[in-house]
mmCIF file of C-alpha atoms in Angstrom:
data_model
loop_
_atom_site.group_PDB
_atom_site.id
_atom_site.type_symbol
_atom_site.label_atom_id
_atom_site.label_comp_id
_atom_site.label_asym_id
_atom_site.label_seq_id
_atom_site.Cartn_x
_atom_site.Cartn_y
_atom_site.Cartn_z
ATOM 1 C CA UNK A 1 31.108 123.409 25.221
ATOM 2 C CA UNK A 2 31.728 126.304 27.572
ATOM 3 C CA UNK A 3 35.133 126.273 29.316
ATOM 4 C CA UNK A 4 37.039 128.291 32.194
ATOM 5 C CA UNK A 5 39.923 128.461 34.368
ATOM 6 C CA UNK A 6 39.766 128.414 38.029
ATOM 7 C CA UNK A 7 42.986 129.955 39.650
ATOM 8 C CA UNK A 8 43.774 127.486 42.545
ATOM 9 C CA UNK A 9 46.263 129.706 44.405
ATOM 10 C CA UNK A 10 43.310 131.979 44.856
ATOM 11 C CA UNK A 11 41.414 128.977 46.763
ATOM 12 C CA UNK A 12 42.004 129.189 50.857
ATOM 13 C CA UNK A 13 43.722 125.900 50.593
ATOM 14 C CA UNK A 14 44.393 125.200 47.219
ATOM 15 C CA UNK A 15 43.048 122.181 45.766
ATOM 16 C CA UNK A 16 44.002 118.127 45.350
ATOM 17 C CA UNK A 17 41.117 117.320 42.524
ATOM 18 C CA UNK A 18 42.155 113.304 42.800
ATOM 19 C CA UNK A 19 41.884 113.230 46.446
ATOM 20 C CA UNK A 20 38.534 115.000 46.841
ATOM 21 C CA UNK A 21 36.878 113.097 44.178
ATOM 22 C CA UNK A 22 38.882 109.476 44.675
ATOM 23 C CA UNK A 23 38.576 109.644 48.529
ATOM 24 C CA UNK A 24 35.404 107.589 48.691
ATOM 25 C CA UNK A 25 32.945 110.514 49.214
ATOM 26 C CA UNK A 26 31.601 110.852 45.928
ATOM 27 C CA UNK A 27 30.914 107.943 43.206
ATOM 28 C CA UNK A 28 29.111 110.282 40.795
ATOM 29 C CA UNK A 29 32.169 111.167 38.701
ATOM 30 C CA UNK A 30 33.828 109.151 36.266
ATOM 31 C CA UNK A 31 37.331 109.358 34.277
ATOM 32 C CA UNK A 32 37.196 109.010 30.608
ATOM 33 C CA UNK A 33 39.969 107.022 31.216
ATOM 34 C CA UNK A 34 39.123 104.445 32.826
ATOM 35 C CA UNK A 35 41.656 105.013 35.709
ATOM 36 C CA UNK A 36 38.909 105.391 38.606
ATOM 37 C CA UNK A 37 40.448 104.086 41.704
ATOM 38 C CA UNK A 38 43.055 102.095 39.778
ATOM 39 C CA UNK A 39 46.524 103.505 41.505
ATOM 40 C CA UNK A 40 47.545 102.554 44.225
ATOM 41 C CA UNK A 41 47.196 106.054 45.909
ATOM 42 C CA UNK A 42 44.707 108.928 45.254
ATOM 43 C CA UNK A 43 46.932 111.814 45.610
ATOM 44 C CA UNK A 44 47.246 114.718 42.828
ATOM 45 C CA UNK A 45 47.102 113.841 38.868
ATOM 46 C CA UNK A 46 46.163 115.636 35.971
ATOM 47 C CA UNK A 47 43.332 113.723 34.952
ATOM 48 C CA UNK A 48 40.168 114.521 33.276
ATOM 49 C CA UNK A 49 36.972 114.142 35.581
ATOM 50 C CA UNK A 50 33.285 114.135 34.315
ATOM 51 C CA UNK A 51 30.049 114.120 35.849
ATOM 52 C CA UNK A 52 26.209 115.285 34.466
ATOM 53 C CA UNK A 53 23.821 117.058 37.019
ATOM 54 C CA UNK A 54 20.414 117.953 36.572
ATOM 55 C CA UNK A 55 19.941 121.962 36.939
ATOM 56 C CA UNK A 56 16.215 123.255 38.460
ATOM 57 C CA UNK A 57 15.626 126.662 38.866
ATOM 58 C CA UNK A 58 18.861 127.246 40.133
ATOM 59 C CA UNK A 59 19.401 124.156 42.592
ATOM 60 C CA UNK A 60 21.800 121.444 41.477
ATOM 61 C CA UNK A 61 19.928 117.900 41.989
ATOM 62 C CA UNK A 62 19.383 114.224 39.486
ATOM 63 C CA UNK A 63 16.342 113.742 40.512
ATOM 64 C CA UNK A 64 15.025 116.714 38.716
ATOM 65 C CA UNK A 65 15.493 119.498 36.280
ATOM 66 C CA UNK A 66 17.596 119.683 32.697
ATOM 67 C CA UNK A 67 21.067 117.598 32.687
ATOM 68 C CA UNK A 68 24.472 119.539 32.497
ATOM 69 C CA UNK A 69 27.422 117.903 31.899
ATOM 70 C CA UNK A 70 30.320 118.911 33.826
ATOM 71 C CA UNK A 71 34.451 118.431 33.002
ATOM 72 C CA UNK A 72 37.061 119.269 35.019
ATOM 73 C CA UNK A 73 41.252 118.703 35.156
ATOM 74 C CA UNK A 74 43.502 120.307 37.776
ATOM 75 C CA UNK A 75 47.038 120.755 36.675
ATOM 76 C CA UNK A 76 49.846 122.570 38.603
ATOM 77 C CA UNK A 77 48.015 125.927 39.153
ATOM 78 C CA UNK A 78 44.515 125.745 37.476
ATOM 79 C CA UNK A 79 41.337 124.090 37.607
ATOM 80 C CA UNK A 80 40.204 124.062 34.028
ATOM 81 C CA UNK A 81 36.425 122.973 33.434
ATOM 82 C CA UNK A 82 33.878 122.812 30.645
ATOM 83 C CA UNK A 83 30.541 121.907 30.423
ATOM 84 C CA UNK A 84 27.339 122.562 28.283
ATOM 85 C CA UNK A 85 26.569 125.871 30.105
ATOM 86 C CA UNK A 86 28.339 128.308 32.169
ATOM 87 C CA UNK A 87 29.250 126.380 34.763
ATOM 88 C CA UNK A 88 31.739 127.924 37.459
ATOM 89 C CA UNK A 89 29.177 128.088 39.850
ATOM 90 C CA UNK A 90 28.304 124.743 39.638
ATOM 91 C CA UNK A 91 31.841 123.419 39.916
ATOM 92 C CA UNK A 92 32.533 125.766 42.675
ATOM 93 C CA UNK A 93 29.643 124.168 44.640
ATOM 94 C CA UNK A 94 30.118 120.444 43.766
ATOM 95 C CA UNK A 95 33.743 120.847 45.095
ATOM 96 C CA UNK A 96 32.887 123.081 47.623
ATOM 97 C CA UNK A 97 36.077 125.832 46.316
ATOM 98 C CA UNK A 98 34.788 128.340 48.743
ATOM 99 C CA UNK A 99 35.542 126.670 51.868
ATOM 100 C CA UNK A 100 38.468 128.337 53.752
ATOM 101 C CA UNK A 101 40.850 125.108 54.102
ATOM 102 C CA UNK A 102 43.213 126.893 56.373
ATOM 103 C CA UNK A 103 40.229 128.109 58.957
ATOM 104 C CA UNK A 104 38.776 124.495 58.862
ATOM 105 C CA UNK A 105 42.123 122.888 60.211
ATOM 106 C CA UNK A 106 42.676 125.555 63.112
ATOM 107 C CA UNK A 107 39.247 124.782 64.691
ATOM 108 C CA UNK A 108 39.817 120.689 64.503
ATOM 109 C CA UNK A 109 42.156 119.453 67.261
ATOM 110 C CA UNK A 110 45.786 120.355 67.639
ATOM 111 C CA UNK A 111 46.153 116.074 66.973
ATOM 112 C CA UNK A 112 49.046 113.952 65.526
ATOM 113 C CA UNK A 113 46.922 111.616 63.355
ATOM 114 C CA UNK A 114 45.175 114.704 62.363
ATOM 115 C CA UNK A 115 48.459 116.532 61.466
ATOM 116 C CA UNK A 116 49.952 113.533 59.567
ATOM 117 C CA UNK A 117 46.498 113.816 57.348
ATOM 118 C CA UNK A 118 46.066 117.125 56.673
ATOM 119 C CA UNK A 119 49.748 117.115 55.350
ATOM 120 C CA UNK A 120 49.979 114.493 53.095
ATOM 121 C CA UNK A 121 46.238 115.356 51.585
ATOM 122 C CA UNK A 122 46.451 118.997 51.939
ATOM 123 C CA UNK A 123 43.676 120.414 49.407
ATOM 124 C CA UNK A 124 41.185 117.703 49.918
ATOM 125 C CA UNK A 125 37.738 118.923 49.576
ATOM 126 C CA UNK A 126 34.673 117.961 51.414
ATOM 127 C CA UNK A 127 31.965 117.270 48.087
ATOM 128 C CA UNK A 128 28.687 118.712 47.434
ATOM 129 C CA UNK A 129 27.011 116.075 45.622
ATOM 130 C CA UNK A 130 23.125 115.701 44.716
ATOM 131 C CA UNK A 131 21.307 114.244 47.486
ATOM 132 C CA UNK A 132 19.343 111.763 45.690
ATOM 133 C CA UNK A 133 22.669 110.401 43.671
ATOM 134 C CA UNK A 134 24.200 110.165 46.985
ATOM 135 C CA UNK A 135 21.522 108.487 49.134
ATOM 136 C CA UNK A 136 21.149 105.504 46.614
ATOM 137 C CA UNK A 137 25.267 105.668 46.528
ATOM 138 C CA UNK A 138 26.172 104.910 50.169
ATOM 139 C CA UNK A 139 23.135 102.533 50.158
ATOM 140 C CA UNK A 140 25.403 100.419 47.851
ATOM 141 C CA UNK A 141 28.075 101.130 49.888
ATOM 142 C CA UNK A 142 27.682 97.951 52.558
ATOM 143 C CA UNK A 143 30.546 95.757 52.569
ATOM 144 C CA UNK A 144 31.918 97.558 49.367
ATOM 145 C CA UNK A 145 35.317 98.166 48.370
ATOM 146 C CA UNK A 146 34.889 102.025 46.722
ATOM 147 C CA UNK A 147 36.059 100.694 43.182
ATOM 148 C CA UNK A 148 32.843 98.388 43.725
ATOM 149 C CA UNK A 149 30.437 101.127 44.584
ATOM 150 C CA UNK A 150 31.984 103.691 42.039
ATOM 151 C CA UNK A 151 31.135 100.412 39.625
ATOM 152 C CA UNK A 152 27.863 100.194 40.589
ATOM 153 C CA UNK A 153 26.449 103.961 40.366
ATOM 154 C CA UNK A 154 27.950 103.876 36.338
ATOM 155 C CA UNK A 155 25.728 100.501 35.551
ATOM 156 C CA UNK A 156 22.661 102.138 37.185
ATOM 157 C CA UNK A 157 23.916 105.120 34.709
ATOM 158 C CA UNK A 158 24.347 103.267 32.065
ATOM 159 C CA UNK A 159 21.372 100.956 32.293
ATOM 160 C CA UNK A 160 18.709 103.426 33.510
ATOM 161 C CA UNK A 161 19.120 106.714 32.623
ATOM 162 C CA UNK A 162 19.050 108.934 30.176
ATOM 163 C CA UNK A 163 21.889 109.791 27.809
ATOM 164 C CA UNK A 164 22.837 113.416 26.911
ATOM 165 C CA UNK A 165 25.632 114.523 23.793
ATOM 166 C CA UNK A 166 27.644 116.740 23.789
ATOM 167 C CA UNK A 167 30.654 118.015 21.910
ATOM 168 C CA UNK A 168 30.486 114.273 19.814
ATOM 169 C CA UNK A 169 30.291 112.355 22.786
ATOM 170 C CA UNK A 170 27.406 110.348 25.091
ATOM 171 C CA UNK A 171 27.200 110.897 28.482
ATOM 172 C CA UNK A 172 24.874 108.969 30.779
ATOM 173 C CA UNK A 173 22.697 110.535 33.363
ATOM 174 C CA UNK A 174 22.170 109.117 37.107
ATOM 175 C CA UNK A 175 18.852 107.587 36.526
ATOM 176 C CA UNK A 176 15.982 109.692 37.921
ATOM 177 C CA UNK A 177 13.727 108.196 41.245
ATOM 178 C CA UNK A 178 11.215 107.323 38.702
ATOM 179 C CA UNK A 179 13.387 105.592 35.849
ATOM 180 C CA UNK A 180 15.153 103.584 39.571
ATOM 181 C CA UNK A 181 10.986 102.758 40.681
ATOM 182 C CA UNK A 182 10.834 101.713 37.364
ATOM 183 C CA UNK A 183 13.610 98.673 37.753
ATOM 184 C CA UNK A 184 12.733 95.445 38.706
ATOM 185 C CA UNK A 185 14.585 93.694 41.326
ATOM 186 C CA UNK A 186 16.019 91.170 39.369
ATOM 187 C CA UNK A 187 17.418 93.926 36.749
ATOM 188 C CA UNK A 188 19.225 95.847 39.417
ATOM 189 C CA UNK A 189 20.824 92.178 41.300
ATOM 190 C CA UNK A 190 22.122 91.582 37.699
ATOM 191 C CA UNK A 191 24.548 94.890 37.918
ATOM 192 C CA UNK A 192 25.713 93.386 41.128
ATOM 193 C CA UNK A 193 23.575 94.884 43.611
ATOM 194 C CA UNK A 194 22.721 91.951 45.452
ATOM 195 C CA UNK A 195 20.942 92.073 48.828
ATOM 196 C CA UNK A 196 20.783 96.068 48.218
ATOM 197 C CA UNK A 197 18.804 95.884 45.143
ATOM 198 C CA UNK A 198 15.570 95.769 46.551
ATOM 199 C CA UNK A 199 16.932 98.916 48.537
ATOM 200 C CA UNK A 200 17.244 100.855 46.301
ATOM 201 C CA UNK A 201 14.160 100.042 44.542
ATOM 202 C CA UNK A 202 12.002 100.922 47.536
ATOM 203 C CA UNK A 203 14.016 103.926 47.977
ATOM 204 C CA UNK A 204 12.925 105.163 44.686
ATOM 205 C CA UNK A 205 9.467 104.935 44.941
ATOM 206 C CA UNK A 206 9.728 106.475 48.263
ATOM 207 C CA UNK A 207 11.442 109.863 46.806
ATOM 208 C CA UNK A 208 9.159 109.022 43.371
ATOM 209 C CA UNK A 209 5.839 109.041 44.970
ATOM 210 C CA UNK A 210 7.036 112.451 46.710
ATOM 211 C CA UNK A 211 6.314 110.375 50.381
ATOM 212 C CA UNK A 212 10.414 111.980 51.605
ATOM 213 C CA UNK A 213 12.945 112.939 50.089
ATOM 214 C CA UNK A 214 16.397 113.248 51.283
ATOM 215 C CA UNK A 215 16.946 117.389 50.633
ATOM 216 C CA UNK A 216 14.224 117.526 53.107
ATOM 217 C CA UNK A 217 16.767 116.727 55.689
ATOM 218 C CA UNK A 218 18.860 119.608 55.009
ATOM 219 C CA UNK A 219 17.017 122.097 57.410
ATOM 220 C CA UNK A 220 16.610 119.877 60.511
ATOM 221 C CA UNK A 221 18.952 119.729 63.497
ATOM 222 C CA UNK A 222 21.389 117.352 62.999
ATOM 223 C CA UNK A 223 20.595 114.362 65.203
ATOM 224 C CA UNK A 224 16.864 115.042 63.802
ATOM 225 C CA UNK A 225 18.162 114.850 60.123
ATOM 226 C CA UNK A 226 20.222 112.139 60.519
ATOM 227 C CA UNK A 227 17.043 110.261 61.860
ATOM 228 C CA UNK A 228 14.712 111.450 59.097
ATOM 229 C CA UNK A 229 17.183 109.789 56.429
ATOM 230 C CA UNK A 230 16.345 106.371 58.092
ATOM 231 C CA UNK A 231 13.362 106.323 56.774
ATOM 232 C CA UNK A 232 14.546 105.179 53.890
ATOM 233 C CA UNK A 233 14.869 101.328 53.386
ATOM 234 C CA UNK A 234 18.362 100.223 53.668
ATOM 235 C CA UNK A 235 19.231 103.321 55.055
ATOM 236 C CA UNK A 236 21.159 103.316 58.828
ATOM 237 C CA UNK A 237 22.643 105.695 60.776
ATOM 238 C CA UNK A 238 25.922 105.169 58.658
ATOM 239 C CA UNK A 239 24.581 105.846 55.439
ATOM 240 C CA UNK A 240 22.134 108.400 56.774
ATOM 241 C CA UNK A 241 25.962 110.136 57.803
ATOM 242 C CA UNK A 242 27.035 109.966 54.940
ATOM 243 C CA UNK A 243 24.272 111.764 53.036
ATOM 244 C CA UNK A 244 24.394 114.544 55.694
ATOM 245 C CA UNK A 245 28.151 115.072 55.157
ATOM 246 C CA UNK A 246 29.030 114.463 51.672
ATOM 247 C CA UNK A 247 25.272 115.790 50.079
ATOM 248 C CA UNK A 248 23.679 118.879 52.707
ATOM 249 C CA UNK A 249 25.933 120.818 54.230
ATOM 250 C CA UNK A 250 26.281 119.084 57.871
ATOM 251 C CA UNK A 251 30.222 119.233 58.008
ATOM 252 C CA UNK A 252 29.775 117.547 61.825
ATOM 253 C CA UNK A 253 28.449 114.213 60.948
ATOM 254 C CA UNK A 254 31.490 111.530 61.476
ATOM 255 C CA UNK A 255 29.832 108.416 59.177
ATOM 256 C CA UNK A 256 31.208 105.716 61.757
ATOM 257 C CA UNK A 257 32.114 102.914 59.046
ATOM 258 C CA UNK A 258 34.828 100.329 59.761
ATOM 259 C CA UNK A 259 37.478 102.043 59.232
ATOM 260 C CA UNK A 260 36.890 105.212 61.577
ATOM 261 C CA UNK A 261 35.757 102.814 63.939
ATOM 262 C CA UNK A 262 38.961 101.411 63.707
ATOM 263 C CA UNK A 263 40.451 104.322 63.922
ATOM 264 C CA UNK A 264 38.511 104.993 67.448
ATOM 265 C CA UNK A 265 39.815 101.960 68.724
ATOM 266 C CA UNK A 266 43.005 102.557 68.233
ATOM 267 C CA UNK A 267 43.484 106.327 68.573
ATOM 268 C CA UNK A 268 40.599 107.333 70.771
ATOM 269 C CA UNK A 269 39.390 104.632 72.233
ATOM 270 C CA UNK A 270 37.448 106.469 74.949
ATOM 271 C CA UNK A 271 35.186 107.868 72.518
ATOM 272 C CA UNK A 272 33.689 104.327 72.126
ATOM 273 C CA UNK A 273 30.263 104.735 73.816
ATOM 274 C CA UNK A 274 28.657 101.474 73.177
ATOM 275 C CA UNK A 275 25.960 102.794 71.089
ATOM 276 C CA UNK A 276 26.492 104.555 67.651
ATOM 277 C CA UNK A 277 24.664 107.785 68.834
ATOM 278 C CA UNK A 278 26.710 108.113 71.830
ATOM 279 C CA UNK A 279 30.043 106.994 70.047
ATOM 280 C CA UNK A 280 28.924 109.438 67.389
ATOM 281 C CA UNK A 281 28.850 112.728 69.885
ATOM 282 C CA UNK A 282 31.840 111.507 71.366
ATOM 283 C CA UNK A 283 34.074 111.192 68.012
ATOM 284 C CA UNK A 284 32.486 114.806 67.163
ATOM 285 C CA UNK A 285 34.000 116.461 70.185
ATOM 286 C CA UNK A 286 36.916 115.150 69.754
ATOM 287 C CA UNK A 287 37.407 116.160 66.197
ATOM 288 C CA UNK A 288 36.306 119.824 66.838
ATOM 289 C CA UNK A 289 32.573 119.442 66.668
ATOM 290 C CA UNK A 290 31.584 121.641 63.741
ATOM 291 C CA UNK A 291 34.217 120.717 61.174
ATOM 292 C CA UNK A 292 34.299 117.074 62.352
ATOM 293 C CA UNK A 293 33.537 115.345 59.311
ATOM 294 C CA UNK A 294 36.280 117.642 57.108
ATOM 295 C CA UNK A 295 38.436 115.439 60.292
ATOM 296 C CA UNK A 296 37.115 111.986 59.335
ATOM 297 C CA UNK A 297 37.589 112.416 55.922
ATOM 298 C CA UNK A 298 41.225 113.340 55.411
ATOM 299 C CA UNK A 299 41.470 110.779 58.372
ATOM 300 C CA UNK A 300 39.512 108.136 56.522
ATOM 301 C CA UNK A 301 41.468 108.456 52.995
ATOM 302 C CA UNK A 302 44.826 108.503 54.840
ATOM 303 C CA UNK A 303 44.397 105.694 57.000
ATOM 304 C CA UNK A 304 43.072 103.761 53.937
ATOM 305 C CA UNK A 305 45.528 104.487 51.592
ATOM 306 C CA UNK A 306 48.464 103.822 54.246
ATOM 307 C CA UNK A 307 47.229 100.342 54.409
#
């Protein structure tokens, strides 16, 4: 295995690994562990965290391309990771280490509920996670508790992909559009899918039979993108959010899920349009426009975890 050090005091920011991976953006890393979601409050830790991506000429993806499997800990001033290649870049993406934390918070709103957030998660990172991983994980993601979803990307793992070793030990790979076309309904309700099964079965033989696929989103404006992701069956303007914010760069989109629909209601309630496109410009202004979802997110965990 290859293995480096990242210095986090040389981050804009710094760093909280737990909260940027346990926050409920990302359900494509695992602890060896076992601890996923477990305490009572994602907030620092030393724990190991482990994830495989596929590599293709230089893009980081799962739906194509040669797996790498990636390892990472944070203790009180590195980030220490190791993986079957060189992999700083790819860690520096995934966690997105080059965005300037401190700039981020001056152009979101001077806002108490903001402040309170930002303080007690300081160093929570906005992910960069494969699009196809994260498309089929917030499509699982209705009426989910995270621990639930997180569950229910490692039995697709598991049960569908392929398994890569390395340094003694099995890894398994998010299974690829094809090996998820390849599943029969009844196979994917019996790792608890349910209604979303079929979903995500239609899904992958949409990205499969190269008819969309979600990266294909990335260069569009971002009302346009957002609609393009629809496309997809089981896929709303929620999820379609989601994949914008947490999988191709559109730090804007505000996924409006309970819980930051909650939060409108009870903080800014006259961003409540009626309509989820015009409640969904609304809650952008608001929360700075262009770093708007970096907003929700350290919103989202800290309202959740103060329940």
């Amino acid at each position: 295995m290859n293995a480096g050090r990242i210095d986090v005091a040389e981050l804009d920011g710094g760093l909280d690994l737990q909260a940027t991976i346990e926050s409920g953006q990302s359900y494509l890393w695992r602890r060896p562990d076992g601890e996923m979601y477990d305490g009572d409050e994602q907030r620092g830790g030393d724990a190991w965290y482990e994830t495989v991506v596929r590599i293709d000429d230089g893009s980081i993806r799962l739906d194509a391309g040669d797996p790498v499997v990636v390892r990472v800990r944070q203790d009180d001033s590195h980030l220490d990771w190791e993986s079957t290649t060189d992999a700083e870049w790819i860690v520096r993406s995934l966690l997105r280490l080059d965005d300037d934390l401190p700039a981020i918070r001056a152009a979101t709103p001077d806002d108490e509920l903001l402040e309170r957030a930002y303080d007690r998660y300081w160093g929570l990172r906005l992910v960069a996670d494969p699009p196809f991983g994260t498309l089929i994980s917030f499509i699982c993601s209705a009426q989910m508790r995270v621990s639930r979803i997180h569950g229910m990307q490692v039995a697709l793992a598991e049960t569908f992909g392929e398994t890569v070793t390395a340094d003694g030990r099995s890894y398994p790979v998010f299974p690829t559009p094809e090996q998820l076309a390849a599943a029969t309904e009844s196979q994917l309700r019996d790792l608890g899918l349910g209604y979303r099964a079929p979903y995500v079965q239609r899904t992958a033989e949409i990205v499969a039979s190269g008819d969309a696929h979600p990266e294909s989103a990335r260069d569009r404006p971002y009302e346009d993108a957002r609609e393009y992701l629809t496309q997809f069956v089981g896929v709303g303007e929620k999820v379609a959010d989601c994949v914008l914010l947490f999988a191709l760069d559109f730090l804007e989109a505000v996924p409006l899920d309970t819980w930051i629909r909650t939060t409108i209601e009870e903080y800014y309630p006259d961003c409540d349009r009626g309509s989820y496109a015009e409640t969904s410009r609304a809650i952008r202004q608001r929360l700075g426009g262009e770093y708007a979802g970096y907003a929700q997110t350290y919103v989202f965990h800290y309202l959740r975890n103060e329940e």
